[in-house]
C-alpha cells in the first residue's frame, strides 16, 4: 500500500526556518517524482514544488522560489522541504504527494499533511 | 500567470447529475494541460479522483467521470450521493513544472 507521511511541522517565528520530511513506503521511491502542496487555513490548494526521481529537475511556485528547497534521499525513501525566511502567509497545512510518473508534477497519492504556523 | 477558473459553488440533488468545469484565463483547456481533479472533504486530505483528463484511480467511484467540454476540463458526477458533498479542485499545467490549482468548487448535495 502506498503511504506518504509528513512530519516536521510546528510553530516558527517570522524569518525562521523549518524542514519538513515525508517518509514514503509501499512503492519504488526512486522511480517517481514527488511534490509538495499546501493549504492555508480556510483557503484552497496551492502547488509548491516538485522533484524528479534523480533530483536532476526541481520546480517551484513563484511564491516560494528562492526561499524553499525541495530535496530527496532515495536511500531513505524520504522527501524534504527546507523552508527559510518564513512569513505569516506561509502558515498552512503542507501535503507531500507521490506523483504518477517519472517526469510529473501533479499529486497522485497524498499524505495527511503537517501544519506549519508562522507567528511571533 | 494564467488563472484557473472553477465555479465557486454548485448544488445537486441526491441522485442527480452535475458537471463541474475548469477553465483557463489563457484560453481553451486541452489534454496538453494534463487536467487533474481532486476531492477534499472537511477535515481530510485531498485525494486524486481523475488524472490526465479522464483516467480514474482504483478508489474513484464509477459515478465520477472526466472529459474536455467546450474548451474546459469537466468533472461529471452522475447519481450524486450525500457522501459526494465536498470541495473539488482542478489542476492544470501551463509550462513544465508549473501547475496551477483552480480556486475550488464547493459541491452541496441537497
mmCIF file of C-alpha atoms in Angstrom:
data_model
loop_
_atom_site.group_PDB
_atom_site.id
_atom_site.type_symbol
_atom_site.label_atom_id
_atom_site.label_comp_id
_atom_site.label_asym_id
_atom_site.label_seq_id
_atom_site.Cartn_x
_atom_site.Cartn_y
_atom_site.Cartn_z
ATOM 1 C CA UNK A 1 0.000 0.000 0.000
ATOM 2 C CA UNK A 2 1.330 3.404 -0.984
ATOM 3 C CA UNK A 3 1.892 5.647 2.012
ATOM 4 C CA UNK A 4 3.435 9.048 2.482
ATOM 5 C CA UNK A 5 3.717 10.553 5.949
ATOM 6 C CA UNK A 6 4.712 14.135 6.614
ATOM 7 C CA UNK A 7 6.457 15.368 9.728
ATOM 8 C CA UNK A 8 8.336 18.399 10.967
ATOM 9 C CA UNK A 9 5.565 20.956 11.158
ATOM 10 C CA UNK A 10 5.127 23.275 14.088
ATOM 11 C CA UNK A 11 5.268 26.859 15.280
ATOM 12 C CA UNK A 12 8.056 29.060 13.959
ATOM 13 C CA UNK A 13 8.711 32.778 14.192
ATOM 14 C CA UNK A 14 8.648 35.038 11.125
ATOM 15 C CA UNK A 15 12.016 34.926 9.422
ATOM 16 C CA UNK A 16 12.732 31.496 10.829
ATOM 17 C CA UNK A 17 13.364 28.148 9.161
ATOM 18 C CA UNK A 18 11.810 24.723 9.248
ATOM 19 C CA UNK A 19 12.459 21.443 7.444
ATOM 20 C CA UNK A 20 9.597 19.171 6.583
ATOM 21 C CA UNK A 21 10.118 15.478 5.930
ATOM 22 C CA UNK A 22 7.962 12.986 4.101
ATOM 23 C CA UNK A 23 8.528 9.285 4.676
ATOM 24 C CA UNK A 24 7.372 7.129 1.782
ATOM 25 C CA UNK A 25 6.617 3.417 1.623
ATOM 26 C CA UNK A 26 4.816 0.872 -0.490
ATOM 27 C CA UNK A 27 6.308 1.862 -3.855
ATOM 28 C CA UNK A 28 9.748 2.203 -5.532
ATOM 29 C CA UNK A 29 10.512 5.695 -4.275
ATOM 30 C CA UNK A 30 13.417 6.257 -6.647
ATOM 31 C CA UNK A 31 11.134 5.740 -9.643
ATOM 32 C CA UNK A 32 8.663 8.542 -9.010
ATOM 33 C CA UNK A 33 8.689 12.315 -8.916
ATOM 34 C CA UNK A 34 7.397 13.804 -5.683
ATOM 35 C CA UNK A 35 5.599 17.044 -4.884
ATOM 36 C CA UNK A 36 4.596 19.413 -2.095
ATOM 37 C CA UNK A 37 1.253 21.227 -1.930
ATOM 38 C CA UNK A 38 -0.043 23.498 0.808
ATOM 39 C CA UNK A 39 -3.365 24.804 2.020
ATOM 40 C CA UNK A 40 -3.712 27.934 4.142
ATOM 41 C CA UNK A 41 -6.481 27.859 6.759
ATOM 42 C CA UNK A 42 -9.854 28.091 5.063
ATOM 43 C CA UNK A 43 -8.267 28.536 1.637
ATOM 44 C CA UNK A 44 -7.687 26.475 -1.482
ATOM 45 C CA UNK A 45 -4.802 24.294 -2.549
ATOM 46 C CA UNK A 46 -1.505 25.762 -3.730
ATOM 47 C CA UNK A 47 1.069 23.698 -5.625
ATOM 48 C CA UNK A 48 4.539 24.452 -4.290
ATOM 49 C CA UNK A 49 7.281 22.271 -5.644
ATOM 50 C CA UNK A 50 8.236 19.034 -7.346
ATOM 51 C CA UNK A 51 11.380 16.972 -7.795
ATOM 52 C CA UNK A 52 12.183 14.258 -10.310
ATOM 53 C CA UNK A 53 13.463 10.850 -9.187
ATOM 54 C CA UNK A 54 17.160 11.583 -9.719
ATOM 55 C CA UNK A 55 16.872 15.119 -8.311
ATOM 56 C CA UNK A 56 18.039 16.426 -11.694
ATOM 57 C CA UNK A 57 14.971 18.606 -12.079
ATOM 58 C CA UNK A 58 13.301 20.698 -9.394
ATOM 59 C CA UNK A 59 10.412 23.107 -9.819
ATOM 60 C CA UNK A 60 8.943 25.805 -7.603
ATOM 61 C CA UNK A 61 5.969 28.121 -7.431
ATOM 62 C CA UNK A 62 6.890 31.797 -7.628
ATOM 63 C CA UNK A 63 5.602 32.306 -4.083
ATOM 64 C CA UNK A 64 8.353 30.123 -2.583
ATOM 65 C CA UNK A 65 11.155 30.226 -5.152
ATOM 66 C CA UNK A 66 14.385 31.289 -3.515
ATOM 67 C CA UNK A 67 13.103 30.579 -0.013
ATOM 68 C CA UNK A 68 12.107 26.888 -0.140
ATOM 69 C CA UNK A 69 14.266 23.983 -1.321
ATOM 70 C CA UNK A 70 12.968 20.560 -2.209
ATOM 71 C CA UNK A 71 15.246 17.554 -1.958
ATOM 72 C CA UNK A 72 15.089 13.803 -1.575
ATOM 73 C CA UNK A 73 17.128 10.911 -0.264
ATOM 74 C CA UNK A 74 16.213 7.848 -2.282
ATOM 75 C CA UNK A 75 18.165 5.544 0.033
ATOM 76 C CA UNK A 76 15.962 6.669 2.919
ATOM 77 C CA UNK A 77 12.708 6.853 0.950
ATOM 78 C CA UNK A 78 12.351 10.402 2.189
ATOM 79 C CA UNK A 79 11.357 13.712 0.652
ATOM 80 C CA UNK A 80 12.240 17.038 2.234
ATOM 81 C CA UNK A 81 11.168 20.660 2.074
ATOM 82 C CA UNK A 82 13.575 23.163 3.578
ATOM 83 C CA UNK A 83 11.702 26.379 4.301
ATOM 84 C CA UNK A 84 13.648 29.568 5.034
ATOM 85 C CA UNK A 85 12.671 33.197 5.588
ATOM 86 C CA UNK A 86 9.231 32.116 6.657
ATOM 87 C CA UNK A 87 6.379 34.603 6.588
ATOM 88 C CA UNK A 88 2.961 34.705 8.204
ATOM 89 C CA UNK A 89 1.419 33.878 4.834
ATOM 90 C CA UNK A 90 3.305 30.573 4.776
ATOM 91 C CA UNK A 91 1.025 29.348 7.566
ATOM 92 C CA UNK A 92 -0.684 26.301 6.113
ATOM 93 C CA UNK A 93 -1.067 22.555 6.108
ATOM 94 C CA UNK A 94 1.706 21.138 3.959
ATOM 95 C CA UNK A 95 0.984 17.989 1.984
ATOM 96 C CA UNK A 96 3.512 15.615 0.491
ATOM 97 C CA UNK A 97 2.405 13.698 -2.577
ATOM 98 C CA UNK A 98 3.666 10.940 -4.793
ATOM 99 C CA UNK A 99 3.138 11.756 -8.453
ATOM 100 C CA UNK A 100 2.116 9.214 -11.040
ATOM 101 C CA UNK A 101 5.296 9.187 -13.056
ATOM 102 C CA UNK A 102 8.942 9.983 -13.532
ATOM 103 C CA UNK A 103 8.597 13.405 -15.141
ATOM 104 C CA UNK A 104 5.467 14.530 -13.358
ATOM 105 C CA UNK A 105 4.460 17.344 -11.042
ATOM 106 C CA UNK A 106 0.823 16.602 -10.292
ATOM 107 C CA UNK A 107 -0.071 14.909 -6.988
ATOM 108 C CA UNK A 108 -1.309 11.333 -7.222
ATOM 109 C CA UNK A 109 -1.203 9.911 -3.688
ATOM 110 C CA UNK A 110 -1.479 12.397 -0.824
ATOM 111 C CA UNK A 111 -0.269 12.323 2.740
ATOM 112 C CA UNK A 112 -2.342 13.578 5.651
ATOM 113 C CA UNK A 113 -0.398 16.826 5.942
ATOM 114 C CA UNK A 114 1.564 18.649 8.597
ATOM 115 C CA UNK A 115 0.652 22.067 9.976
ATOM 116 C CA UNK A 116 3.123 24.911 9.845
ATOM 117 C CA UNK A 117 2.290 28.042 11.813
ATOM 118 C CA UNK A 118 4.390 31.157 11.339
ATOM 119 C CA UNK A 119 3.746 33.556 14.166
ATOM 120 C CA UNK A 120 5.530 35.557 16.822
ATOM 121 C CA UNK B 1 0.426 33.753 -14.686
ATOM 122 C CA UNK B 2 -2.769 32.212 -16.006
ATOM 123 C CA UNK B 3 -5.735 31.799 -13.695
ATOM 124 C CA UNK B 4 -7.625 28.511 -13.426
ATOM 125 C CA UNK B 5 -11.344 29.176 -13.148
ATOM 126 C CA UNK B 6 -13.876 26.999 -11.330
ATOM 127 C CA UNK B 7 -17.438 27.589 -10.197
ATOM 128 C CA UNK B 8 -17.304 28.712 -6.541
ATOM 129 C CA UNK B 9 -20.267 26.578 -5.608
ATOM 130 C CA UNK B 10 -22.794 24.173 -7.089
ATOM 131 C CA UNK B 11 -25.747 22.280 -5.727
ATOM 132 C CA UNK B 12 -27.043 18.915 -6.903
ATOM 133 C CA UNK B 13 -29.989 16.850 -5.751
ATOM 134 C CA UNK B 14 -29.389 13.328 -4.455
ATOM 135 C CA UNK B 15 -29.350 11.009 -7.455
ATOM 136 C CA UNK B 16 -28.902 13.922 -9.809
ATOM 137 C CA UNK B 17 -26.178 14.812 -12.277
ATOM 138 C CA UNK B 18 -23.860 17.800 -12.111
ATOM 139 C CA UNK B 19 -20.884 18.957 -14.168
ATOM 140 C CA UNK B 20 -18.056 20.952 -12.630
ATOM 141 C CA UNK B 21 -15.833 22.833 -15.050
ATOM 142 C CA UNK B 22 -12.237 24.015 -15.079
ATOM 143 C CA UNK B 23 -11.385 26.855 -17.415
ATOM 144 C CA UNK B 24 -8.283 28.877 -18.100
ATOM 145 C CA UNK B 25 -7.817 32.621 -18.461
ATOM 146 C CA UNK B 26 -5.224 31.808 -21.134
ATOM 147 C CA UNK B 27 -7.657 30.119 -23.494
ATOM 148 C CA UNK B 28 -9.052 26.681 -24.130
ATOM 149 C CA UNK B 29 -8.072 23.807 -21.879
ATOM 150 C CA UNK B 30 -6.631 20.870 -23.802
ATOM 151 C CA UNK B 31 -5.198 17.491 -22.969
ATOM 152 C CA UNK B 32 -1.801 19.190 -23.004
ATOM 153 C CA UNK B 33 -2.726 20.896 -19.746
ATOM 154 C CA UNK B 34 -2.939 17.424 -18.143
ATOM 155 C CA UNK B 35 -6.027 18.321 -16.109
ATOM 156 C CA UNK B 36 -6.428 16.570 -12.792
ATOM 157 C CA UNK B 37 -9.399 16.607 -10.404
ATOM 158 C CA UNK B 38 -9.207 16.297 -6.620
ATOM 159 C CA UNK B 39 -11.829 15.821 -3.939
ATOM 160 C CA UNK B 40 -11.441 17.163 -0.410
ATOM 161 C CA UNK B 41 -13.907 16.515 2.363
ATOM 162 C CA UNK B 42 -13.949 18.652 5.526
ATOM 163 C CA UNK B 43 -11.022 17.900 7.803
ATOM 164 C CA UNK B 44 -9.458 15.461 5.351
ATOM 165 C CA UNK B 45 -6.540 15.498 2.972
ATOM 166 C CA UNK B 46 -7.359 15.809 -0.717
ATOM 167 C CA UNK B 47 -7.494 12.720 -2.860
ATOM 168 C CA UNK B 48 -6.973 12.442 -6.590
ATOM 169 C CA UNK B 49 -10.122 11.470 -8.496
ATOM 170 C CA UNK B 50 -9.167 11.960 -12.130
ATOM 171 C CA UNK B 51 -5.814 12.379 -13.871
ATOM 172 C CA UNK B 52 -4.929 13.378 -17.440
ATOM 173 C CA UNK B 53 -8.475 14.448 -18.419
ATOM 174 C CA UNK B 54 -10.315 11.182 -17.781
ATOM 175 C CA UNK B 55 -8.171 8.498 -16.133
ATOM 176 C CA UNK B 56 -9.690 7.106 -12.970
ATOM 177 C CA UNK B 57 -7.973 5.534 -9.992
ATOM 178 C CA UNK B 58 -8.940 2.364 -8.121
ATOM 179 C CA UNK B 59 -10.649 4.437 -5.434
ATOM 180 C CA UNK B 60 -12.547 6.700 -7.851
ATOM 181 C CA UNK B 61 -16.281 5.938 -7.672
ATOM 182 C CA UNK B 62 -17.702 4.936 -11.043
ATOM 183 C CA UNK B 63 -20.203 7.805 -10.900
ATOM 184 C CA UNK B 64 -17.366 10.316 -11.483
ATOM 185 C CA UNK B 65 -16.005 10.925 -14.975
ATOM 186 C CA UNK B 66 -13.672 13.443 -16.562
ATOM 187 C CA UNK B 67 -13.703 14.999 -20.018
ATOM 188 C CA UNK B 68 -12.981 18.062 -22.107
ATOM 189 C CA UNK B 69 -16.087 20.085 -22.794
ATOM 190 C CA UNK B 70 -16.396 23.352 -24.639
ATOM 191 C CA UNK B 71 -12.793 24.385 -24.099
ATOM 192 C CA UNK B 72 -12.767 23.407 -20.444
ATOM 193 C CA UNK B 73 -11.954 20.357 -18.395
ATOM 194 C CA UNK B 74 -15.067 18.871 -16.868
ATOM 195 C CA UNK B 75 -15.860 16.584 -13.970
ATOM 196 C CA UNK B 76 -19.283 14.975 -14.205
ATOM 197 C CA UNK B 77 -20.977 13.340 -11.265
ATOM 198 C CA UNK B 78 -23.872 11.086 -12.261
ATOM 199 C CA UNK B 79 -26.114 9.860 -9.462
ATOM 200 C CA UNK B 80 -24.896 12.126 -6.667
ATOM 201 C CA UNK B 81 -24.674 10.659 -3.181
ATOM 202 C CA UNK B 82 -24.644 12.556 0.128
ATOM 203 C CA UNK B 83 -21.024 11.497 0.634
ATOM 204 C CA UNK B 84 -20.049 13.379 -2.533
ATOM 205 C CA UNK B 85 -20.540 16.688 -0.738
ATOM 206 C CA UNK B 86 -17.029 18.141 -0.744
ATOM 207 C CA UNK B 87 -14.695 20.686 -2.267
ATOM 208 C CA UNK B 88 -13.398 19.827 -5.727
ATOM 209 C CA UNK B 89 -10.208 21.250 -7.196
ATOM 210 C CA UNK B 90 -8.743 21.031 -10.655
ATOM 211 C CA UNK B 91 -5.084 21.404 -11.574
ATOM 212 C CA UNK B 92 -3.661 22.444 -14.922
ATOM 213 C CA UNK B 93 -0.119 22.570 -16.276
ATOM 214 C CA UNK B 94 0.862 25.577 -18.345
ATOM 215 C CA UNK B 95 4.597 25.065 -18.551
ATOM 216 C CA UNK B 96 6.800 22.199 -17.499
ATOM 217 C CA UNK B 97 6.851 22.158 -13.742
ATOM 218 C CA UNK B 98 4.373 24.987 -13.265
ATOM 219 C CA UNK B 99 0.963 23.512 -12.411
ATOM 220 C CA UNK B 100 -1.767 25.804 -11.104
ATOM 221 C CA UNK B 101 -4.793 24.892 -8.975
ATOM 222 C CA UNK B 102 -8.209 26.332 -9.513
ATOM 223 C CA UNK B 103 -9.948 28.044 -6.614
ATOM 224 C CA UNK B 104 -12.153 25.035 -5.977
ATOM 225 C CA UNK B 105 -15.865 24.284 -6.221
ATOM 226 C CA UNK B 106 -17.910 23.632 -3.105
ATOM 227 C CA UNK B 107 -20.439 20.968 -4.048
ATOM 228 C CA UNK B 108 -23.562 20.646 -1.958
ATOM 229 C CA UNK B 109 -25.815 17.592 -2.259
ATOM 230 C CA UNK B 110 -29.251 18.772 -1.231
#
